[in-house]
JSON list of C-alpha atoms in Angstrom, two decimals:
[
{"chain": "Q", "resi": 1, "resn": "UNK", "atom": "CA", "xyz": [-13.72, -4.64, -16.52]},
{"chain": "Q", "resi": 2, "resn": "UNK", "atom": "CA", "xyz": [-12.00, -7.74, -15.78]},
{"chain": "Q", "resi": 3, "resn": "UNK", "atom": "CA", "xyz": [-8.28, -8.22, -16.84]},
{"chain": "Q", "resi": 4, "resn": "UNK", "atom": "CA", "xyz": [-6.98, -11.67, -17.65]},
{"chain": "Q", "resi": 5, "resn": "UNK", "atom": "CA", "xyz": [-3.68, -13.33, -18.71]},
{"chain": "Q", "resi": 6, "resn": "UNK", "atom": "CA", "xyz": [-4.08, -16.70, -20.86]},
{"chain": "Q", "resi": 7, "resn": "UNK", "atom": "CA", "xyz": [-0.89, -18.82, -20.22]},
{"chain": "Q", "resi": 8, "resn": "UNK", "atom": "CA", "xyz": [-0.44, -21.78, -21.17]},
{"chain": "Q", "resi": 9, "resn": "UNK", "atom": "CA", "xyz": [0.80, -25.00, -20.01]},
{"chain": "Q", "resi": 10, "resn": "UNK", "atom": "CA", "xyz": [4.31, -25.32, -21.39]},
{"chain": "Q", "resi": 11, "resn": "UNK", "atom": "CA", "xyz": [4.71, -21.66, -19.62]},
{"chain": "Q", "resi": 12, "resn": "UNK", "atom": "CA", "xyz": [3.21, -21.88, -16.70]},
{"chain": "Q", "resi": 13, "resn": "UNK", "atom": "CA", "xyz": [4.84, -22.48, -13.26]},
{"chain": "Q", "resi": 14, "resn": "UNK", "atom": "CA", "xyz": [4.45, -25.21, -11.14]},
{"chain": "Q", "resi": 15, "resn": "UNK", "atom": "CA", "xyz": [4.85, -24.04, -8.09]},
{"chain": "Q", "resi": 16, "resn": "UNK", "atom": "CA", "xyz": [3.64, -19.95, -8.67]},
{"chain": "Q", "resi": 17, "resn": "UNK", "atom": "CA", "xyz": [1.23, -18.32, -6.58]},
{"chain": "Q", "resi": 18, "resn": "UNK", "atom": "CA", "xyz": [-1.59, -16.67, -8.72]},
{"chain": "Q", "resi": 19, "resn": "UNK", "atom": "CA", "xyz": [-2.99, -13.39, -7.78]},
{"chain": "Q", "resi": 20, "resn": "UNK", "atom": "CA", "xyz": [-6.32, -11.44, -8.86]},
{"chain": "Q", "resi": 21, "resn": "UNK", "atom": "CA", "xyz": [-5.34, -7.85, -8.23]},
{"chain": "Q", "resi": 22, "resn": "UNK", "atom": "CA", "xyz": [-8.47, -5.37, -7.47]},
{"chain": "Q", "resi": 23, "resn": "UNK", "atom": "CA", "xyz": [-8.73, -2.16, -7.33]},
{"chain": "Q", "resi": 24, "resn": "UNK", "atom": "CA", "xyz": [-11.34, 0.56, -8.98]},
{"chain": "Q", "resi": 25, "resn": "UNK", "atom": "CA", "xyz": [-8.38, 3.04, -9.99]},
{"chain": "Q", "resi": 26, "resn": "UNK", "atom": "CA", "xyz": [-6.74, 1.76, -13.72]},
{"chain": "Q", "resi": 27, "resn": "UNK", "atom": "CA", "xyz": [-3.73, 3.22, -12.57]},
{"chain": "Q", "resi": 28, "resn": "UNK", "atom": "CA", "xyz": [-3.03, 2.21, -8.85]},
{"chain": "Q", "resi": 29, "resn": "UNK", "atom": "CA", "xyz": [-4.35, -1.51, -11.04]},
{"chain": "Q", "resi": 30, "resn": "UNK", "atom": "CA", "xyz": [-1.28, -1.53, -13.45]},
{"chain": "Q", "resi": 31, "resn": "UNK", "atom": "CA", "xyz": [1.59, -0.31, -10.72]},
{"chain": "Q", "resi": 32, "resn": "UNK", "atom": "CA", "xyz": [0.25, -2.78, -8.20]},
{"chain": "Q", "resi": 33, "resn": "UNK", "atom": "CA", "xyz": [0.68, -5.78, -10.77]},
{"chain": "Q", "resi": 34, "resn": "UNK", "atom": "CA", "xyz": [3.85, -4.38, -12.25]},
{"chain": "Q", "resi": 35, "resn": "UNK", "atom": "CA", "xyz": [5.14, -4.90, -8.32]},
{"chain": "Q", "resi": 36, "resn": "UNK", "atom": "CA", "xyz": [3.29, -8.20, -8.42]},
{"chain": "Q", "resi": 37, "resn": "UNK", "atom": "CA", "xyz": [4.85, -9.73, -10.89]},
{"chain": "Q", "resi": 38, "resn": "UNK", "atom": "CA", "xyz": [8.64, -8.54, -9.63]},
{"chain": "Q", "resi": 39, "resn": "UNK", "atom": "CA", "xyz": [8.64, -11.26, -7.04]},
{"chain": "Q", "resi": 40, "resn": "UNK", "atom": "CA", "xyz": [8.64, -14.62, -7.70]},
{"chain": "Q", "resi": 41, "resn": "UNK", "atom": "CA", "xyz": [6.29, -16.76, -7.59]},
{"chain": "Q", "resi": 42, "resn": "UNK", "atom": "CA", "xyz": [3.91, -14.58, -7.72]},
{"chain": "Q", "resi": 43, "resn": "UNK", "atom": "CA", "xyz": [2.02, -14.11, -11.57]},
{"chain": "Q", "resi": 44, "resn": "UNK", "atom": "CA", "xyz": [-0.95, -11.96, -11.92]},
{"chain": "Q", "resi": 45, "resn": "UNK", "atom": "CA", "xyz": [-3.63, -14.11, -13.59]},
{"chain": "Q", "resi": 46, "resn": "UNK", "atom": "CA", "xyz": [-6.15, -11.01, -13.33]},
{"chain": "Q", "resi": 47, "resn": "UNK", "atom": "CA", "xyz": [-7.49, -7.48, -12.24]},
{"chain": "Q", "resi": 48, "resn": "UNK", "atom": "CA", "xyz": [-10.79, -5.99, -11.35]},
{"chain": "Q", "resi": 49, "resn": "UNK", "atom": "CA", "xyz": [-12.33, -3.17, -10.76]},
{"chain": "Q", "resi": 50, "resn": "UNK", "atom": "CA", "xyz": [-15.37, -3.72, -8.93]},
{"chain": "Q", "resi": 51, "resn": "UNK", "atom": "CA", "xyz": [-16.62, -5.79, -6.26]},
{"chain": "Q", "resi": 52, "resn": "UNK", "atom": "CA", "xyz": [-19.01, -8.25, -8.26]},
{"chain": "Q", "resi": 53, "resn": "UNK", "atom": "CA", "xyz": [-15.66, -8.68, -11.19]},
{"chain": "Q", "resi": 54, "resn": "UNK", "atom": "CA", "xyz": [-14.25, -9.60, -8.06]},
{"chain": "Q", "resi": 55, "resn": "UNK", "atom": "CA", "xyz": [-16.60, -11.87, -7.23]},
{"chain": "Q", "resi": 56, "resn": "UNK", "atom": "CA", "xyz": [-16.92, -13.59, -10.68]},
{"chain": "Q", "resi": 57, "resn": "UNK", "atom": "CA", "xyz": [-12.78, -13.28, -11.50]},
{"chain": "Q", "resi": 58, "resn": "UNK", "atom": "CA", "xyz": [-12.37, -15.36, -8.39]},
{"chain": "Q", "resi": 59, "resn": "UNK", "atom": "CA", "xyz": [-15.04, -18.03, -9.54]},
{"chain": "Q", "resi": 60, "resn": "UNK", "atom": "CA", "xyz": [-13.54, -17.84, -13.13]},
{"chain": "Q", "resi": 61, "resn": "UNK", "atom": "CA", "xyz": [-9.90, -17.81, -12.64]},
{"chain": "Q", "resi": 62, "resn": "UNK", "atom": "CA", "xyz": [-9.72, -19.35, -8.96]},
{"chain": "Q", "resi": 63, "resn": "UNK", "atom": "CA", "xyz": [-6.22, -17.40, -7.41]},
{"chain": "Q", "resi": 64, "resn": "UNK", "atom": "CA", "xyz": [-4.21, -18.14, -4.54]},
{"chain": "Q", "resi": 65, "resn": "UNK", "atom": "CA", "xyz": [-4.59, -14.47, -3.66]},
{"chain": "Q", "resi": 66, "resn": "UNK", "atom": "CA", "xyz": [-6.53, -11.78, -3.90]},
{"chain": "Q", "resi": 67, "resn": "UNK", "atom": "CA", "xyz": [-5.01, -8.14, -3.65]},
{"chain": "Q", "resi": 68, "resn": "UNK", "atom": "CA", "xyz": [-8.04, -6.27, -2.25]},
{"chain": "Q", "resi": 69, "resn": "UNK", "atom": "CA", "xyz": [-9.20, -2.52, -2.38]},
{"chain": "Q", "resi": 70, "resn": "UNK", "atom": "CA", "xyz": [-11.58, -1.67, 0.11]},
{"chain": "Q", "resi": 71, "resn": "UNK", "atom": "CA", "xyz": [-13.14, 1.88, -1.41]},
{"chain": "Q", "resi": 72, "resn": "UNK", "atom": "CA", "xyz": [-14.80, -0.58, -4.17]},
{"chain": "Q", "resi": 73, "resn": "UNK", "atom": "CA", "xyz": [-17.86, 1.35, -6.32]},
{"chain": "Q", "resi": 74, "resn": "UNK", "atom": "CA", "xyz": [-20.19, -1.00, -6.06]},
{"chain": "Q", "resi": 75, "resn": "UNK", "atom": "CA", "xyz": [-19.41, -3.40, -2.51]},
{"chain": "Q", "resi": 76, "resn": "UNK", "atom": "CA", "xyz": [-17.26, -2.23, 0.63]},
{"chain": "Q", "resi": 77, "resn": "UNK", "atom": "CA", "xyz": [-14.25, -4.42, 0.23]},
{"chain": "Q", "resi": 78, "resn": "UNK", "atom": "CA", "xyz": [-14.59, -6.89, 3.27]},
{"chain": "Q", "resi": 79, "resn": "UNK", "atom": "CA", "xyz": [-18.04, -7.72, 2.58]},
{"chain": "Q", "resi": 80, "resn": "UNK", "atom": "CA", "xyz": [-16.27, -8.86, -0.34]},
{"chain": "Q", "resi": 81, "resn": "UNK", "atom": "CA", "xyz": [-14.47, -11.65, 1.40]},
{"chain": "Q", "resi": 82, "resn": "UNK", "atom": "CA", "xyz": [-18.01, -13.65, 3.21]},
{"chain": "Q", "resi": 83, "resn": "UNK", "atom": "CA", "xyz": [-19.90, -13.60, -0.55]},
{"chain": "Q", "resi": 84, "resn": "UNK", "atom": "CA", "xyz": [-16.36, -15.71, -1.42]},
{"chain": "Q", "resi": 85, "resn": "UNK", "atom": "CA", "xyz": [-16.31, -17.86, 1.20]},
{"chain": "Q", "resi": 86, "resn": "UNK", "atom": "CA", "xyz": [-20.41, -18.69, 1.13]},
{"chain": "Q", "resi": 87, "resn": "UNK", "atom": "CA", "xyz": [-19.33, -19.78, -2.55]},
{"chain": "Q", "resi": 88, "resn": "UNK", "atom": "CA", "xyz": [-16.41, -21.45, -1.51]},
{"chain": "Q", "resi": 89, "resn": "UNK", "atom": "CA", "xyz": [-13.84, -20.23, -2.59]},
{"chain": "Q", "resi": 90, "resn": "UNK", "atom": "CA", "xyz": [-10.73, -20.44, 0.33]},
{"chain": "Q", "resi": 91, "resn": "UNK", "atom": "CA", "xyz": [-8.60, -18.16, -1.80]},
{"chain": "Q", "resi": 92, "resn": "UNK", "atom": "CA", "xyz": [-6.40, -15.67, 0.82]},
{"chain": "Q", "resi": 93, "resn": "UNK", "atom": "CA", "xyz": [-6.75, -12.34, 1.26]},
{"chain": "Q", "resi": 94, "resn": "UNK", "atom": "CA", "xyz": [-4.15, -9.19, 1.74]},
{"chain": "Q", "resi": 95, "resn": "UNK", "atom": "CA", "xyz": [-6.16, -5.91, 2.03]},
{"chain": "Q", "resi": 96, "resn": "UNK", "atom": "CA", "xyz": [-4.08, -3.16, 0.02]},
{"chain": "Q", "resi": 97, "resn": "UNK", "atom": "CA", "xyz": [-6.17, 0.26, 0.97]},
{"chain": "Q", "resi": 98, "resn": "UNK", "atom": "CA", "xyz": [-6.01, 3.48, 2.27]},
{"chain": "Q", "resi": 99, "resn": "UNK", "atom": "CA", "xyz": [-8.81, 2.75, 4.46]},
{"chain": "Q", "resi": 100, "resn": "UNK", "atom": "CA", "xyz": [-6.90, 3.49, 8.37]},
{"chain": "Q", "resi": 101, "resn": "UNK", "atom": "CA", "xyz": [-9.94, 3.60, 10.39]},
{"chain": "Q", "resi": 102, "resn": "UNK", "atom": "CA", "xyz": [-9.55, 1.30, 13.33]},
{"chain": "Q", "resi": 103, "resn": "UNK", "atom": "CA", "xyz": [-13.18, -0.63, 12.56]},
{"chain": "Q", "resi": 104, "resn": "UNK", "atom": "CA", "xyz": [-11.47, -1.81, 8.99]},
{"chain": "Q", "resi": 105, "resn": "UNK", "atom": "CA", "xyz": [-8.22, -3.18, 10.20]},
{"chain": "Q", "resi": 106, "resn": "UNK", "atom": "CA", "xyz": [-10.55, -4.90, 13.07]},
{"chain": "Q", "resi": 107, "resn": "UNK", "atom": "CA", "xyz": [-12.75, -6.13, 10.34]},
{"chain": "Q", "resi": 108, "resn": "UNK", "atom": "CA", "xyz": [-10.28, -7.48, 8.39]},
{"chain": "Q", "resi": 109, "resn": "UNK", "atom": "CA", "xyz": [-8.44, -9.34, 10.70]},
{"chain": "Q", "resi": 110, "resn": "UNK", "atom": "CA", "xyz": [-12.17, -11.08, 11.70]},
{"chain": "Q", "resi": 111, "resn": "UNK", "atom": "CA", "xyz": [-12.22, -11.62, 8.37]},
{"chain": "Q", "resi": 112, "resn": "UNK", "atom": "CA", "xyz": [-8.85, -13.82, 8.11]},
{"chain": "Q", "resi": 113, "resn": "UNK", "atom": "CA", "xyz": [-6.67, -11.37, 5.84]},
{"chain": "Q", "resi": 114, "resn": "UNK", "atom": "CA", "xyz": [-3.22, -12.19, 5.70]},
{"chain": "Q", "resi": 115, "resn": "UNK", "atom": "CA", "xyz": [-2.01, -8.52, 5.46]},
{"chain": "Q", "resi": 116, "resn": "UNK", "atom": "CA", "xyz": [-2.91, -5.46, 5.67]},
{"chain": "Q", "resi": 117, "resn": "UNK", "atom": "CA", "xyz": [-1.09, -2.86, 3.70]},
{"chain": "Q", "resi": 118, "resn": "UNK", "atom": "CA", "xyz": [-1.61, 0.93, 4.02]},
{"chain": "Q", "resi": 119, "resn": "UNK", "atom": "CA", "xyz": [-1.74, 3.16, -0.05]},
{"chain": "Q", "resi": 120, "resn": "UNK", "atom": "CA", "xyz": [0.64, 5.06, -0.63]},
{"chain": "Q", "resi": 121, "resn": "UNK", "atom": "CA", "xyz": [3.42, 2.22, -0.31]},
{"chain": "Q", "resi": 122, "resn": "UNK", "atom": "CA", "xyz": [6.66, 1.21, -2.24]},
{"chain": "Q", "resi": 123, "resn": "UNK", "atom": "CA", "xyz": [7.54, -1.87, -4.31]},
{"chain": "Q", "resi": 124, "resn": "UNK", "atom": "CA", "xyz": [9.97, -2.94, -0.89]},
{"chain": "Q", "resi": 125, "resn": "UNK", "atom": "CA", "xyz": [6.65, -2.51, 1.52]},
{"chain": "Q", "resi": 126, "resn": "UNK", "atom": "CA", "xyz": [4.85, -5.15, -1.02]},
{"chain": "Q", "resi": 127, "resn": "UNK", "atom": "CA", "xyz": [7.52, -7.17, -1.47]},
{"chain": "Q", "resi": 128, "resn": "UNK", "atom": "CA", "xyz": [8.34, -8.46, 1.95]},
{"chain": "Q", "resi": 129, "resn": "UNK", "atom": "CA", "xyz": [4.88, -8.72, 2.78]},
{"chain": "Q", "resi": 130, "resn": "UNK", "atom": "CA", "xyz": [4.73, -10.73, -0.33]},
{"chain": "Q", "resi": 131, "resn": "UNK", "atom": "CA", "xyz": [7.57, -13.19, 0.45]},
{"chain": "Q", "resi": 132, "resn": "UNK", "atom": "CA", "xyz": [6.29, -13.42, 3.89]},
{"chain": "Q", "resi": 133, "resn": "UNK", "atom": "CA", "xyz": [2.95, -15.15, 2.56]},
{"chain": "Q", "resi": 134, "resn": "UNK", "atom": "CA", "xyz": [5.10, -16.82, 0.13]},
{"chain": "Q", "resi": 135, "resn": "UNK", "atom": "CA", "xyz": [6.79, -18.50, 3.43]},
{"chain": "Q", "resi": 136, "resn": "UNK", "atom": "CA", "xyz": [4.03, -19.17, 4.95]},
{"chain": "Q", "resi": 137, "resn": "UNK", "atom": "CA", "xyz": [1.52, -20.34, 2.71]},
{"chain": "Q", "resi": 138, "resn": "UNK", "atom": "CA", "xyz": [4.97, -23.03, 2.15]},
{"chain": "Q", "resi": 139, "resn": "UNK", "atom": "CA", "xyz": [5.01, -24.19, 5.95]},
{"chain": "Q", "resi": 140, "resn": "UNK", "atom": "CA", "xyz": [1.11, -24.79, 5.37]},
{"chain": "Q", "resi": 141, "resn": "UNK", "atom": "CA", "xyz": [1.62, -26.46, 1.93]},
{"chain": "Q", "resi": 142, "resn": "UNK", "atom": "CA", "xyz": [4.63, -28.88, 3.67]},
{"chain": "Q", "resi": 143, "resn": "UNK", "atom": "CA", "xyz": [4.13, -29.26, 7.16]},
{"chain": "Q", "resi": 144, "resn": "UNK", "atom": "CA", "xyz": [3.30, -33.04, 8.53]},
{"chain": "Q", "resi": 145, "resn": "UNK", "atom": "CA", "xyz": [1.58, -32.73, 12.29]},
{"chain": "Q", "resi": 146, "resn": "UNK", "atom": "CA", "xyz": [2.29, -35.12, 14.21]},
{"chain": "Q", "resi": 147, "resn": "UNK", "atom": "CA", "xyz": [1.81, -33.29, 17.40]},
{"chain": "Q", "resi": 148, "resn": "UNK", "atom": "CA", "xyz": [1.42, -29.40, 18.93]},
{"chain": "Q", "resi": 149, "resn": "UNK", "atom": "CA", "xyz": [5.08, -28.62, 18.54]},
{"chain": "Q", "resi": 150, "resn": "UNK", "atom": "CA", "xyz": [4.44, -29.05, 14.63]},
{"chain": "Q", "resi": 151, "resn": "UNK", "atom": "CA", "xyz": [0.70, -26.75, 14.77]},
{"chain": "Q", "resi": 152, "resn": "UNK", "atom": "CA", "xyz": [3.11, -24.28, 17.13]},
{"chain": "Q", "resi": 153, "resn": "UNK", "atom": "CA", "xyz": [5.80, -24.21, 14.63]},
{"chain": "Q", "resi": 154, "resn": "UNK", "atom": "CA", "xyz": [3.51, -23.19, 11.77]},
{"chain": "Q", "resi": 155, "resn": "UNK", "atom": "CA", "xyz": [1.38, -20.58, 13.46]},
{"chain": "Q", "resi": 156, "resn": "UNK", "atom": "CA", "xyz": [4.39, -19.05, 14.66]},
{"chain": "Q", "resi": 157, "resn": "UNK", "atom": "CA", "xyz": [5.34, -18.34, 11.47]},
{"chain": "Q", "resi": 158, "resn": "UNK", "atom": "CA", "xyz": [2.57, -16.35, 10.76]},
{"chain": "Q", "resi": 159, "resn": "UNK", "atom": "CA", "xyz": [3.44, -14.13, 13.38]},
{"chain": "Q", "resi": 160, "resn": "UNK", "atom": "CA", "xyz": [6.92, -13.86, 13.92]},
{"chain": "Q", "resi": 161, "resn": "UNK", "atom": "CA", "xyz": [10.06, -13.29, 11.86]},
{"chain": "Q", "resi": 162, "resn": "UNK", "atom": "CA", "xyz": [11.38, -16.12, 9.58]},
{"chain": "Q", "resi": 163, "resn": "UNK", "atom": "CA", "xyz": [14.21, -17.66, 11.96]},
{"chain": "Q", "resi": 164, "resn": "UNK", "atom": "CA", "xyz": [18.09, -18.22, 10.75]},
{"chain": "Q", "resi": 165, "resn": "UNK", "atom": "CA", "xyz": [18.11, -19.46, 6.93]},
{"chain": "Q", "resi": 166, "resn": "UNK", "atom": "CA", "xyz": [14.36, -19.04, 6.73]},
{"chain": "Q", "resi": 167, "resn": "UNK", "atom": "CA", "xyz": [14.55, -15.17, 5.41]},
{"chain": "Q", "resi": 168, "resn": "UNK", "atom": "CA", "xyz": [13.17, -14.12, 2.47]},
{"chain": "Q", "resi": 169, "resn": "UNK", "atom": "CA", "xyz": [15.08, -14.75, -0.49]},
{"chain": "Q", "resi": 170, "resn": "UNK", "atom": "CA", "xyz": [18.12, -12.63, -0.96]},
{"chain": "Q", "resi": 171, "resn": "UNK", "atom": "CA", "xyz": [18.44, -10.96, 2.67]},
{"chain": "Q", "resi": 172, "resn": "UNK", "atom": "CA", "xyz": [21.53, -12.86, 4.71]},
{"chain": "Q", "resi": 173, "resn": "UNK", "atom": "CA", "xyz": [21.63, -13.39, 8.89]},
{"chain": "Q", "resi": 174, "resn": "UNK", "atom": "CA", "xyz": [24.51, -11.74, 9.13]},
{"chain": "Q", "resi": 175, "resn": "UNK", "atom": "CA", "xyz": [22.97, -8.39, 7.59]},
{"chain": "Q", "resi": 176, "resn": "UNK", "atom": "CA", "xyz": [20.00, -8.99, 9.51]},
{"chain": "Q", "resi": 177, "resn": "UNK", "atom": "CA", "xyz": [22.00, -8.97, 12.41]},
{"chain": "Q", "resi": 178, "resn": "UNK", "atom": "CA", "xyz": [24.12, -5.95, 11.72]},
{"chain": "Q", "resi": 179, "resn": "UNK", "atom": "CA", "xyz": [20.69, -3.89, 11.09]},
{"chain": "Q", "resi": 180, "resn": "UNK", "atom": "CA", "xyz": [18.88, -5.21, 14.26]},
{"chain": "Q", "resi": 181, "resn": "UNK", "atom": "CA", "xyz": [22.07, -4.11, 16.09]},
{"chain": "Q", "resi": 182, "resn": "UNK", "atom": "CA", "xyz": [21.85, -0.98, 14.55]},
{"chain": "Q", "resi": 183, "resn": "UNK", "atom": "CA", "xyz": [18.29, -0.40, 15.56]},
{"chain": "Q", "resi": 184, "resn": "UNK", "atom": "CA", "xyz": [18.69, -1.70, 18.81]},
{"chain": "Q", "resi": 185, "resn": "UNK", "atom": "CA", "xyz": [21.78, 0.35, 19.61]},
{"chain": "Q", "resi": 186, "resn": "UNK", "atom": "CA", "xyz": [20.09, 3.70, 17.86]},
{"chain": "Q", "resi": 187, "resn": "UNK", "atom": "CA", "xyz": [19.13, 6.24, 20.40]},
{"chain": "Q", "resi": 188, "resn": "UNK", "atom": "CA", "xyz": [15.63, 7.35, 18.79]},
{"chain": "Q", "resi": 189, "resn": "UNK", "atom": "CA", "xyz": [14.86, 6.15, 15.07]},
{"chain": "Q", "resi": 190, "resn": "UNK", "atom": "CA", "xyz": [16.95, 5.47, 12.47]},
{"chain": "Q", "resi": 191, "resn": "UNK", "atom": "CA", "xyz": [16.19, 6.43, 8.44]},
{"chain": "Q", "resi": 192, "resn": "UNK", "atom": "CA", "xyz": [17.46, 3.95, 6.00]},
{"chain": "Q", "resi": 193, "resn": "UNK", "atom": "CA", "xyz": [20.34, 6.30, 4.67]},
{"chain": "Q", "resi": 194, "resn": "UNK", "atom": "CA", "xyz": [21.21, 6.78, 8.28]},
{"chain": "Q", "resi": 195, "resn": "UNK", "atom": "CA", "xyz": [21.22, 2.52, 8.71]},
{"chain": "Q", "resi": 196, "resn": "UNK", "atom": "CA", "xyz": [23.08, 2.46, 5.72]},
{"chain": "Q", "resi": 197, "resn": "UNK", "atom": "CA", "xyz": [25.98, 4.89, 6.96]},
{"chain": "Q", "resi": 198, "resn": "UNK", "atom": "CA", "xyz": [26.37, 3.04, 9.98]},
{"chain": "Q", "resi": 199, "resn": "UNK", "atom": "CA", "xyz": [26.36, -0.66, 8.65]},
{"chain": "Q", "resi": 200, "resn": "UNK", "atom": "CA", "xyz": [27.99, 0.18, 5.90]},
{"chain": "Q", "resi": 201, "resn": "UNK", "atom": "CA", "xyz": [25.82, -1.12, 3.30]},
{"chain": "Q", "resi": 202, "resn": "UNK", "atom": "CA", "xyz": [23.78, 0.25, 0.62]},
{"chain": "Q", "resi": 203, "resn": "UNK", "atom": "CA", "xyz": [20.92, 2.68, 1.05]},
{"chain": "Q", "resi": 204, "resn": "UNK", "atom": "CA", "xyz": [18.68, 0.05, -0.81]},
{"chain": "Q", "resi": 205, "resn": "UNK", "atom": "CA", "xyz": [19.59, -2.61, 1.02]},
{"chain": "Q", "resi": 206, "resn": "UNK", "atom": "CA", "xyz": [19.46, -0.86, 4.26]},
{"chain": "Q", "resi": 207, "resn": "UNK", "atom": "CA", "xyz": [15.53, -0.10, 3.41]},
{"chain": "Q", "resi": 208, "resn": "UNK", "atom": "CA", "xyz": [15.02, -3.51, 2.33]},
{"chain": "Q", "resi": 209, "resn": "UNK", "atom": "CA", "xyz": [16.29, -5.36, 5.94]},
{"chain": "Q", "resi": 210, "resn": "UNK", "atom": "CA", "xyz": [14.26, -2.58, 7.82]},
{"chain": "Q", "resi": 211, "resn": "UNK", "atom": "CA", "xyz": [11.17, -3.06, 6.04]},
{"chain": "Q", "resi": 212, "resn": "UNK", "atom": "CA", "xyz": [11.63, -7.07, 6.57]},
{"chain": "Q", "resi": 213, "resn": "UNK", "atom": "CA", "xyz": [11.76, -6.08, 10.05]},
{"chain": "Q", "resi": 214, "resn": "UNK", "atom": "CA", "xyz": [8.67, -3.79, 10.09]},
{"chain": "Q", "resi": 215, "resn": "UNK", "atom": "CA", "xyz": [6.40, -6.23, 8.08]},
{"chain": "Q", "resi": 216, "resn": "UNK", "atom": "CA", "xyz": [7.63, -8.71, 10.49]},
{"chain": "Q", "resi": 217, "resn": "UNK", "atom": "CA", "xyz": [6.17, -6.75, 13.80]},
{"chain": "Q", "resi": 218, "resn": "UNK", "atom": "CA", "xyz": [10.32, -6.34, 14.78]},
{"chain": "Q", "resi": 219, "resn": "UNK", "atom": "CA", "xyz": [10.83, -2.64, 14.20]},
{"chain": "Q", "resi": 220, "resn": "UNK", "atom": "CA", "xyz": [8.01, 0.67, 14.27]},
{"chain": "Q", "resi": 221, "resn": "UNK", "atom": "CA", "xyz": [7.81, 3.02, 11.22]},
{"chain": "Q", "resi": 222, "resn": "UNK", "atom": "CA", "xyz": [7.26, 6.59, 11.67]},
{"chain": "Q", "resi": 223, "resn": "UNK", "atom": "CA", "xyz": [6.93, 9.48, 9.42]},
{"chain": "Q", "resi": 224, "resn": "UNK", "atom": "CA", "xyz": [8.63, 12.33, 9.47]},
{"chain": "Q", "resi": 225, "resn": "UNK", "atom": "CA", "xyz": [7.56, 15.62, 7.32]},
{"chain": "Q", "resi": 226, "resn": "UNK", "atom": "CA", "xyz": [10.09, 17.87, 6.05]},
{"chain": "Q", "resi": 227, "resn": "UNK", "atom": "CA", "xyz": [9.90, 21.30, 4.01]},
{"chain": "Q", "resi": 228, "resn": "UNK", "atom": "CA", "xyz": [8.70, 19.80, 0.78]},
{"chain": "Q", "resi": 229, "resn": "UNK", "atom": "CA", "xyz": [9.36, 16.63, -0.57]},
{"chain": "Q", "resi": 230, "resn": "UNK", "atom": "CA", "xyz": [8.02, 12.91, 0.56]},
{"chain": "Q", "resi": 231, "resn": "UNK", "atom": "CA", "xyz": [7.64, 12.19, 3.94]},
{"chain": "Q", "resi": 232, "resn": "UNK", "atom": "CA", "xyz": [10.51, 10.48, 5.11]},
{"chain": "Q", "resi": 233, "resn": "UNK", "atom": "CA", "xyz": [10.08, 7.06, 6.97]},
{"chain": "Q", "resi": 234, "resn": "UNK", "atom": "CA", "xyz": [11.91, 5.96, 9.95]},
{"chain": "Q", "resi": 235, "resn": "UNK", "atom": "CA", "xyz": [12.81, 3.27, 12.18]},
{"chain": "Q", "resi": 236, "resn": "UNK", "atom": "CA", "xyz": [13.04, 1.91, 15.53]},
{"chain": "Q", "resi": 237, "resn": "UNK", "atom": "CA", "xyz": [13.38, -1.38, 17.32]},
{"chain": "Q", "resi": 238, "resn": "UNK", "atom": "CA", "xyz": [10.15, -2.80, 19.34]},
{"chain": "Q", "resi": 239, "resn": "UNK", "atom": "CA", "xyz": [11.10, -3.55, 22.60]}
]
């Protein structure tokens, strides 16, 4: 079934970035647009549950984004993306699945997805890949070429992390800094309590920088599996 919010337009944001959230699991449907709607601009406009409400939520509600499962019960989630485009629809895509097979992150990137993200994840692992986009999709919205410099500037973007005042909204250069050193200076990997202890900074706000830096292709993630519990996730600098 397809999920819908009516807004109207005293309410609604100028500059918000609307996002069709699909998945076939009710559930993993509500906590992913509970995350969604956390970070600004982003508004969830609608869910669904099945490749073809995909398909016709896109042509009825036209979003910015999609938020795409790829274990869909009717379609496999990137074939998805070409029955969009042949309609023409140049809505973006950020794969959110468990799929980890090498041939589906390969397919995806043919496909032009702007992210990939890996189930189980955490509000933080959404969020920076959100603002990232958010960035991004900016320099695209703003940028005037006038030569190769300006086309290198705004690819760069894509790939790279945001330079000096360009961070996401509410992380600070100086932190930044004070992590990378951290990471950099770590002998091994580093958890976020353990990045916290030795910036001195909170736990929260350790994870927060660290992810930025993951998402960002600066630091590694690894896992680490203890007695019971949640696998805990830790850092290290690339490089």
């Amino acid at each position: 079934m397809i999920g819908t919010n009516h807004m109207n337009s005293t309410n609604s944001m100028s500059d918000a970035i609307d996002v069709l959230v699909v998945d076939d699991d009710f559930m993993v449907t509500r906590v992913h647009r509970t995350f969604v709607e956390r970070v600004r601009p982003f508004r969830v406009v609608g869910t669904a549950g099945t490749g073809e409400q995909a398909i016709a939520a896109v042509d009825e509600l036209r979003p910015d984004l999609v938020l795409l499962d790829l274990y869909l019960p009717d379609i496999f989630g990137l074939d998805v993306i070409p029955r969009l485009r042949t309609a023409g629809h140049d809505c973006d895509v950020m794969v959110i699945s468990a799929a980890r097979e090498a041939d589906a992150v390969r397919g995806a990137v043919r496909h032009g997805v702007v992210d990939y993200l890996l189930k189980p994840f955490e509000f933080e692992d959404l969020r920076v890949r959100l603002e990232r986009y958010a960035a991004q999709r900016g320099r695209l919205l703003t940028t005037v070429v006038r030569g190769q410099a300006d086309v290198d500037r705004v690819l760069a973007g894509a790939f790279a992390p945001s330079p000096g005042n360009a961070l996401p909204k509410g992380l600070s250069v100086e932190t930044a800094d004070l992590i990378e050193r951290a990471l950099r200076d770590t002998d091994g990997t580093l958890s976020a309590t353990e990045c916290a202890t030795a910036t001195g900074i909170s736990r929260v706000s350790a994870r927060r920088y660290l992810e930025y830096f993951h998402a960002a292709g600066s630091a590694a993630v690894s896992l680490r599996y203890g007695a019971a519990g949640r696998p805990e996730r830790r850092y290290s600098w690339r490089g």
